[in-house]
Short mmCIF file of C-alpha atoms and ligand atoms in Angstrom, two decimals:
data_model
loop_
_atom_site.label_atom_id
_atom_site.label_comp_id
_atom_site.label_asym_id
_atom_site.label_seq_id
_atom_site.Cartn_x
_atom_site.Cartn_y
_atom_site.Cartn_z
CA UNK T 2 83.80 58.88 16.10
CA UNK T 3 82.77 55.32 15.15
CA UNK T 4 79.26 54.23 15.91
CA UNK T 5 77.62 50.84 16.52
CA UNK T 6 74.01 49.76 16.20
CA UNK T 7 72.77 47.18 18.69
CA UNK T 8 69.41 45.39 18.57
CA UNK T 9 67.69 44.36 21.79
CA UNK T 10 64.28 43.47 23.23
CA UNK T 11 62.03 46.54 23.26
CA UNK T 12 61.96 47.98 26.79
CA UNK T 13 65.45 46.68 27.62
CA UNK T 14 67.37 49.53 25.96
CA UNK T 15 68.73 50.82 29.33
CA UNK T 16 70.21 47.38 30.16
CA UNK T 17 71.62 47.08 26.63
CA UNK T 18 73.29 50.51 27.02
CA UNK T 19 74.67 49.75 30.49
CA UNK T 20 76.20 46.49 29.31
CA UNK T 21 77.70 48.01 26.15
CA UNK T 22 79.19 50.96 28.04
CA UNK T 23 80.58 48.73 30.78
CA UNK T 24 82.13 46.35 28.22
CA UNK T 25 83.75 49.30 26.44
CA UNK T 26 85.11 50.63 29.74
CA UNK T 27 86.64 47.21 30.54
CA UNK T 28 88.52 47.52 27.22
CA UNK T 29 89.74 51.03 27.96
CA UNK T 30 87.25 52.58 25.62
CA UNK T 31 84.38 54.89 26.38
CA UNK T 32 81.12 55.69 24.71
CA UNK T 33 77.78 57.37 24.86
CA UNK T 34 74.50 56.02 23.64
CA UNK T 35 71.42 57.35 21.95
CA UNK T 36 68.24 55.42 22.32
CA UNK T 37 64.51 55.73 22.75
CA UNK T 38 62.53 53.66 25.21
CA UNK T 39 60.77 50.71 23.54
CA UNK T 40 62.58 51.29 20.22
CA UNK T 41 64.34 47.90 20.34
CA UNK T 42 67.71 49.38 19.35
CA UNK T 43 70.60 51.44 20.66
CA UNK T 44 73.17 53.63 18.89
CA UNK T 45 76.55 53.66 20.61
CA UNK T 46 79.22 56.21 19.69
CA UNK T 47 82.56 55.15 21.07
CA UNK T 48 86.24 55.96 21.23
CA UNK T 49 89.31 54.08 22.38
CA UNK T 50 91.56 51.35 20.99
CA UNK T 51 90.17 49.52 17.89
CA UNK T 52 89.79 46.35 19.95
CA UNK T 53 87.40 48.16 22.33
CA UNK T 54 84.82 48.53 19.58
CA UNK T 55 85.06 44.93 18.39
CA UNK T 56 82.13 43.83 20.47
CA UNK T 57 80.61 40.42 19.90
CA UNK T 58 76.84 40.06 20.40
CA UNK T 59 77.39 36.41 21.44
CA UNK T 60 79.24 37.67 24.53
CA UNK T 61 76.54 40.15 25.50
CA UNK T 62 73.37 39.42 27.45
CA UNK T 63 71.08 42.21 26.28
CA UNK T 64 72.32 42.70 22.69
CA UNK T 65 70.86 40.40 20.04
CA UNK T 66 72.94 41.63 17.10
CA UNK T 67 75.31 44.52 16.52
CA UNK T 68 77.30 46.03 13.67
CA UNK T 69 79.09 49.29 12.79
CA UNK T 70 77.05 52.12 11.30
CA UNK T 71 78.82 53.69 8.33
CA UNK T 72 76.23 56.07 6.90
CA UNK T 73 72.95 57.66 7.96
CA UNK T 74 70.28 58.44 5.35
CA UNK T 75 67.43 60.77 6.29
CA UNK T 76 64.46 62.12 4.32
CA UNK T 77 64.45 59.18 1.93
CA UNK T 78 62.02 59.56 -0.96
CA UNK T 79 59.35 56.85 -0.55
CA UNK T 80 59.27 56.50 -4.36
CA UNK T 81 62.99 55.74 -4.61
CA UNK T 82 64.72 54.93 -1.34
CA UNK T 83 67.46 53.01 -3.13
CA UNK T 84 68.83 55.90 -5.22
CA UNK T 85 70.86 57.75 -2.54
CA UNK T 86 72.15 54.46 -1.19
CA UNK T 87 73.35 53.32 -4.62
CA UNK T 88 74.95 56.72 -5.27
CA UNK T 89 76.76 56.56 -1.96
CA UNK T 90 77.92 52.98 -2.56
CA UNK T 91 79.16 53.80 -6.07
CA UNK T 92 81.05 56.82 -4.73
CA UNK T 93 82.85 54.63 -2.17
CA UNK T 94 83.69 52.02 -4.85
CA UNK T 95 82.97 49.26 -2.35
CA UNK T 96 81.96 45.75 -3.42
CA UNK T 97 79.49 43.79 -1.33
CA UNK T 98 79.18 40.06 -0.69
CA UNK T 99 75.54 40.23 0.42
CA UNK T 100 72.70 42.47 1.60
CA UNK T 101 70.44 42.27 4.64
CA UNK T 102 67.58 44.66 5.37
CA UNK T 103 66.55 44.86 9.03
CA UNK T 104 64.27 46.76 11.37
CA UNK T 105 63.75 46.67 15.13
CA UNK T 106 61.70 44.10 17.03
CA UNK T 107 59.33 46.78 18.30
CA UNK T 108 55.93 48.24 17.56
CA UNK T 109 57.48 50.71 15.10
CA UNK T 110 59.54 47.89 13.56
CA UNK T 111 56.45 45.76 13.04
CA UNK T 112 55.02 48.36 10.65
CA UNK T 113 58.31 48.34 8.67
CA UNK T 114 58.54 44.59 8.14
CA UNK T 115 56.76 44.48 4.77
CA UNK T 116 58.85 47.43 3.54
CA UNK T 117 62.04 45.60 4.58
CA UNK T 118 61.10 42.43 2.69
CA UNK T 119 60.19 44.27 -0.50
CA UNK T 120 63.19 46.59 -0.32
CA UNK T 121 65.64 43.73 0.22
CA UNK T 122 64.72 41.88 -2.96
CA UNK T 123 64.50 45.08 -5.05
CA UNK T 124 67.80 46.46 -3.72
CA UNK T 125 69.58 43.14 -4.22
CA UNK T 126 68.51 43.20 -7.88
CA UNK T 127 69.85 46.76 -8.27
CA UNK T 128 73.15 45.92 -6.57
CA UNK T 129 73.58 42.93 -8.89
CA UNK T 130 72.73 44.87 -12.04
CA UNK T 131 75.24 47.58 -11.09
CA UNK T 132 77.86 44.90 -10.32
CA UNK T 133 78.24 46.07 -6.72
CA UNK T 134 77.59 42.52 -5.56
CA UNK T 135 80.78 40.49 -5.81
CA UNK T 136 80.84 36.93 -4.52
CA UNK T 137 84.46 37.34 -3.37
CA UNK T 138 83.76 40.41 -1.22
CA UNK T 139 84.32 39.85 2.50
CA UNK T 140 81.77 42.36 3.75
CA UNK T 141 78.07 42.82 3.17
CA UNK T 142 75.69 45.72 3.62
CA UNK T 143 73.01 45.97 6.28
CA UNK T 144 70.26 48.52 5.74
CA UNK T 145 68.42 49.21 8.99
CA UNK T 146 65.16 51.12 8.61
CA UNK T 147 64.46 53.36 11.61
CA UNK T 148 61.31 54.63 9.87
CA UNK T 149 60.01 54.70 6.30
CA UNK T 150 62.27 57.66 5.40
CA UNK T 151 65.24 57.07 7.69
CA UNK T 152 67.86 54.32 7.36
CA UNK T 153 71.21 53.49 8.92
CA UNK T 154 73.69 51.69 6.67
CA UNK T 155 76.15 49.30 8.22
CA UNK T 156 78.70 46.67 7.26
CA UNK T 157 79.40 43.23 8.63
CA UNK T 158 81.31 40.13 7.59
CA UNK T 159 79.50 38.22 4.84
CA UNK T 160 79.46 34.92 6.73
CA UNK T 161 77.78 36.64 9.70
CA UNK T 162 75.18 38.27 7.45
CA UNK T 163 74.46 34.93 5.78
CA UNK T 164 74.38 32.83 8.96
CA UNK T 165 72.92 35.03 11.67
CA UNK T 166 69.19 34.76 12.27
CA UNK T 167 67.31 37.84 11.05
CA UNK T 168 67.18 40.41 13.87
CA UNK T 169 69.12 37.91 16.00
CA UNK T 170 65.83 36.08 16.54
CA UNK T 171 65.81 32.28 16.28
CA UNK T 172 62.37 31.33 14.91
CA UNK T 173 61.08 28.07 16.33
CA UNK T 174 57.95 26.08 15.62
CA UNK T 175 55.86 25.19 18.67
CA UNK T 176 55.73 21.37 18.92
CA UNK T 177 52.00 20.55 19.23
CA UNK T 178 52.65 17.68 21.66
CA UNK T 179 54.49 19.97 24.17
CA UNK T 180 52.39 20.87 27.23
CA UNK T 181 53.30 24.59 27.39
CA UNK T 182 54.70 27.34 25.21
CA UNK T 183 57.60 27.79 27.61
CA UNK T 184 59.11 24.72 25.97
CA UNK T 185 60.32 27.19 23.31
CA UNK T 186 62.44 29.02 25.91
CA UNK T 187 64.51 25.93 26.66
CA UNK T 188 64.66 24.91 22.99
CA UNK T 189 65.95 28.39 22.09
CA UNK T 190 68.41 28.29 24.99
CA UNK T 191 69.84 25.00 23.65
CA UNK T 192 70.10 26.55 20.17
CA UNK T 193 71.66 29.85 21.26
CA UNK T 194 73.72 29.09 24.36
CA UNK T 195 75.18 25.73 23.28
CA UNK T 196 77.33 24.95 20.26
CA UNK T 197 76.33 22.12 17.95
CA UNK T 198 79.01 19.90 19.51
CA UNK T 199 77.82 20.68 23.03
CA UNK T 200 74.23 19.83 22.06
CA UNK T 201 75.44 16.48 20.73
CA UNK T 202 77.60 15.65 23.75
CA UNK T 203 75.43 17.05 26.53
CA UNK T 204 71.94 16.04 25.39
CA UNK T 205 72.27 12.31 24.81
CA UNK T 206 69.64 9.60 25.31
CA UNK T 207 69.93 8.08 28.77
CA UNK T 208 71.28 11.25 30.40
CA UNK T 209 69.45 12.73 33.39
CA UNK T 210 67.93 16.07 34.34
CA UNK T 211 66.24 17.62 37.36
CA UNK T 212 63.59 20.22 36.46
CA UNK T 213 62.73 22.58 39.35
CA UNK T 214 59.36 24.29 38.88
CA UNK T 215 58.54 21.79 36.13
CA UNK T 216 54.74 21.94 35.74
CA UNK T 217 53.04 21.48 33.35
CA UNK T 218 56.23 20.18 31.70
CA UNK T 219 57.33 22.31 28.74
CA UNK T 220 60.99 22.14 29.80
CA UNK T 221 60.74 18.49 30.84
CA UNK T 222 59.38 17.79 27.34
CA UNK T 223 62.69 18.99 25.81
CA UNK T 224 64.55 16.23 27.65
CA UNK T 225 61.89 13.55 27.13
CA UNK T 226 61.91 14.14 23.37
CA UNK T 227 65.65 13.43 23.53
CA UNK T 228 64.99 10.19 25.49
CA UNK T 229 66.53 11.61 28.67
CA UNK T 230 65.25 10.85 32.18
CA UNK T 231 63.78 13.70 34.24
CA UNK T 232 62.97 14.26 37.91
CA UNK T 233 60.26 16.93 37.77
CA UNK T 234 59.91 18.89 41.03
CA UNK T 235 56.74 20.98 41.49
CA UNK T 236 53.56 20.90 43.54
CA UNK T 237 51.50 21.38 40.38
CA UNK T 238 50.14 18.96 37.79
CA UNK T 239 52.42 17.41 35.14
CA UNK T 240 51.01 16.73 31.66
CA UNK T 241 49.84 13.05 31.53
CA UNK T 242 51.53 12.59 28.12
CA UNK T 243 54.92 13.16 29.77
CA UNK T 244 54.17 10.85 32.69
CA UNK T 245 53.12 8.15 30.16
CA UNK T 246 56.60 8.29 28.59
CA UNK T 247 58.00 6.35 31.56
CA UNK T 248 60.95 8.74 31.61
CA UNK T 249 59.60 11.21 34.20
CA UNK T 250 59.44 10.98 37.99
CA UNK T 251 57.21 13.71 39.44
CA UNK T 252 58.11 14.79 42.98
CA UNK T 253 55.80 17.20 44.80
CA UNK T 254 58.29 19.23 46.84
CA UNK T 255 59.77 22.67 47.35
CA UNK T 256 62.40 23.25 44.66
CA UNK T 257 64.65 25.03 47.14
CA UNK T 258 64.67 22.09 49.59
CA UNK T 259 64.85 19.18 47.12
CA UNK T 260 68.20 17.44 46.58
CA UNK T 261 68.68 14.41 44.27
CA UNK T 262 69.83 10.99 45.53
CA UNK T 263 72.52 10.91 42.83
CA UNK T 264 74.07 13.67 40.68
CA UNK T 265 72.25 14.65 37.50
CA UNK T 266 73.70 15.70 34.17
CA UNK T 267 71.44 18.76 34.08
CA UNK T 268 69.65 21.01 36.53
CA UNK T 269 67.08 23.29 34.93
CA UNK T 270 64.97 25.81 36.78
CA UNK T 271 62.07 27.98 35.66
CA UNK T 272 60.61 28.79 39.11
CA UNK T 273 59.07 32.24 39.35
CA UNK T 274 61.22 33.28 42.30
CA UNK T 275 63.65 35.99 43.34
CA UNK T 276 66.58 35.75 40.89
CA UNK T 277 69.19 35.97 43.62
CA UNK T 278 67.68 32.92 45.38
CA UNK T 279 67.70 30.96 42.12
CA UNK T 280 71.32 31.93 41.35
CA UNK T 281 72.42 30.88 44.85
CA UNK T 282 70.52 27.59 44.57
CA UNK T 283 72.09 26.67 41.23
CA UNK T 284 75.52 27.69 42.58
CA UNK T 285 75.00 25.36 45.56
CA UNK T 286 74.08 22.41 43.30
CA UNK T 287 77.17 22.97 41.15
CA UNK T 288 79.36 23.53 44.21
CA UNK T 289 78.17 20.25 45.77
CA UNK T 290 78.59 18.36 42.48
CA UNK T 291 74.85 17.58 42.31
CA UNK T 292 74.74 18.46 38.60
CA UNK T 293 77.25 18.83 35.77
CA UNK T 294 75.57 21.88 34.30
CA UNK T 295 72.54 24.04 34.54
CA UNK T 296 70.25 26.12 32.37
CA UNK T 297 68.00 28.48 34.32
CA UNK T 298 65.90 31.60 34.11
CA UNK T 299 66.41 34.75 36.17
CA UNK T 300 63.14 36.69 36.34
CA UNK T 301 63.73 40.44 36.38
CA UNK T 302 60.65 42.31 37.57
CA UNK T 303 62.75 44.89 39.51
CA UNK T 304 63.94 48.37 38.43
CA UNK T 305 67.74 47.88 38.54
CA UNK T 306 67.76 44.87 36.26
CA UNK T 307 71.35 45.08 35.03
CA UNK T 308 72.77 45.43 38.55
CA UNK T 309 70.62 42.47 39.66
CA UNK T 310 71.95 40.29 36.82
CA UNK T 311 75.53 41.12 37.76
CA UNK T 312 74.89 40.34 41.41
CA UNK T 313 73.24 37.03 40.48
CA UNK T 314 76.16 35.92 38.28
CA UNK T 315 78.64 36.89 41.01
CA UNK T 316 76.63 34.91 43.57
CA UNK T 317 76.38 31.92 41.22
CA UNK T 318 80.17 31.90 40.77
CA UNK T 319 80.89 32.31 44.48
CA UNK T 320 78.55 29.50 45.50
CA UNK T 321 79.72 27.14 42.73
CA UNK T 322 83.42 27.79 43.37
CA UNK T 323 86.17 26.57 41.01
CA UNK T 324 86.18 27.18 37.29
CA UNK T 325 82.76 27.91 35.93
CA UNK T 326 81.76 28.74 32.36
CA UNK T 327 78.80 31.09 32.34
CA UNK T 328 76.88 32.24 29.26
CA UNK T 329 73.77 34.38 29.57
CA UNK T 330 71.32 35.85 27.09
CA UNK T 331 67.99 37.54 26.97
CA UNK T 332 66.43 35.21 24.43
CA UNK T 333 63.60 36.04 22.04
CA UNK T 334 61.23 33.86 24.10
CA UNK T 335 62.36 35.48 27.37
CA UNK T 336 60.18 38.36 28.42
CA UNK T 337 61.15 40.09 31.70
CA UNK T 338 63.92 37.55 32.25
CA UNK T 339 67.21 36.17 30.99
CA UNK T 340 68.47 32.61 30.53
CA UNK T 341 71.79 31.45 31.96
CA UNK T 342 73.99 28.45 31.22
CA UNK T 343 76.46 27.48 33.93
CA UNK T 344 78.80 24.56 33.39
CA UNK T 345 82.16 23.30 34.44
CA UNK T 346 84.71 24.18 31.71
CA UNK T 347 84.96 21.85 28.74
CA UNK T 348 88.13 20.04 29.78
CA UNK T 349 86.35 18.78 32.90
CA UNK T 350 83.16 17.67 31.12
C1 SAM Y 7 56.73 29.33 34.79
S1 SAM Y 7 56.10 27.91 35.53
C2 SAM Y 7 57.13 26.66 34.85
C3 SAM Y 7 56.75 26.26 33.49
C4 SAM Y 7 57.55 25.07 33.02
N1 SAM Y 7 58.96 25.37 32.88
C5 SAM Y 7 57.03 24.56 31.70
O1 SAM Y 7 57.77 24.67 30.72
O2 SAM Y 7 55.91 24.06 31.63
C6 SAM Y 7 56.72 28.03 37.15
C7 SAM Y 7 56.46 26.80 38.01
O3 SAM Y 7 57.29 26.93 39.16
C8 SAM Y 7 56.62 26.32 40.22
N2 SAM Y 7 57.25 26.81 41.48
C9 SAM Y 7 57.35 28.07 41.93
N3 SAM Y 7 57.99 28.10 43.10
C10 SAM Y 7 58.32 26.81 43.37
C11 SAM Y 7 59.01 26.17 44.43
N4 SAM Y 7 59.52 26.86 45.45
N5 SAM Y 7 59.19 24.83 44.37
C12 SAM Y 7 58.72 24.11 43.34
N6 SAM Y 7 58.05 24.66 42.30
C13 SAM Y 7 57.86 25.99 42.33
C14 SAM Y 7 55.16 26.71 40.04
O4 SAM Y 7 54.33 25.77 40.67
C15 SAM Y 7 55.03 26.67 38.52
O5 SAM Y 7 54.50 25.43 38.07
#
């Protein structure tokens, strides 16, 4: 039976499995998963129509990247890990457009990172010298090291291998003038949950945002640096550098009670609050036309995290009413939380 490998945040393997199995079931497929807690990856064996297994990581909340596993290699010789892989590849006669060597974003994965880097350049050289690399090939090879002597080989489309961030993790540099590291969460959300065109259209100078739970201002900073106006709602202290920009109005109020005098382009919310309350609040703003779109965090400190996420998205949709486009992801900079984009569909925006 075909098998998929999915990468996720370490500790969120159960949510990753639940979402994969539910998505398969919706497509009349079924599957069972093998995973270890805190491993940062999940193996999913599945059956059903071909379309059931064509899962797209972009559509999944808890999966960062996924691809089909085609071969498992155990007991690799540390002196020559490449040999059995080359023999297997030559026996299949397959040509490859590219190579990517990956490991999990976990404690075990951390100790494999140097091995991955070294192996990738050495293996690429070997594949080239044996003419297995062919620039016209549509698929590339992914070698995933589970441990120093255990690898899973997979295939994916060359353009995905070339363009996807390693491990599905978008690396961002912390801007020194930002007042808090959580600025990276919103920056990553803009990178991952919006297309390039949406970023251009929806984040223009002169547009407006309301930031609930804004202090000290890491999220507000993302709008200010784009010359957008922000109403920052929080009883705390905003960074003086943001207030000096002349673009920020700080209102000391309860984020659940505050309503703007006129509709905003964006509502963002990073309040550490019950996720269901936040989802209902954002739904109410969208339902009342108080914002065009929203990016917000759902904190997930509870046990049944996947069920909670589903309930929150249902509540968001119910409260907002009408057509609503929802994208959600557990981002690299999200810890026990996920980030959600909710917007009216493109034709209305
Ligand atoms: C995680 S911090 C926000 C960090 C901020 N996004 C940044 O990038 O700097 C959460 C903030 O939510 C605020 N907060 C929590 N509950 C709130 C409420 N009901 N109304 C307004 N602010 C609230 C807290 O005062 C705190 O400053």
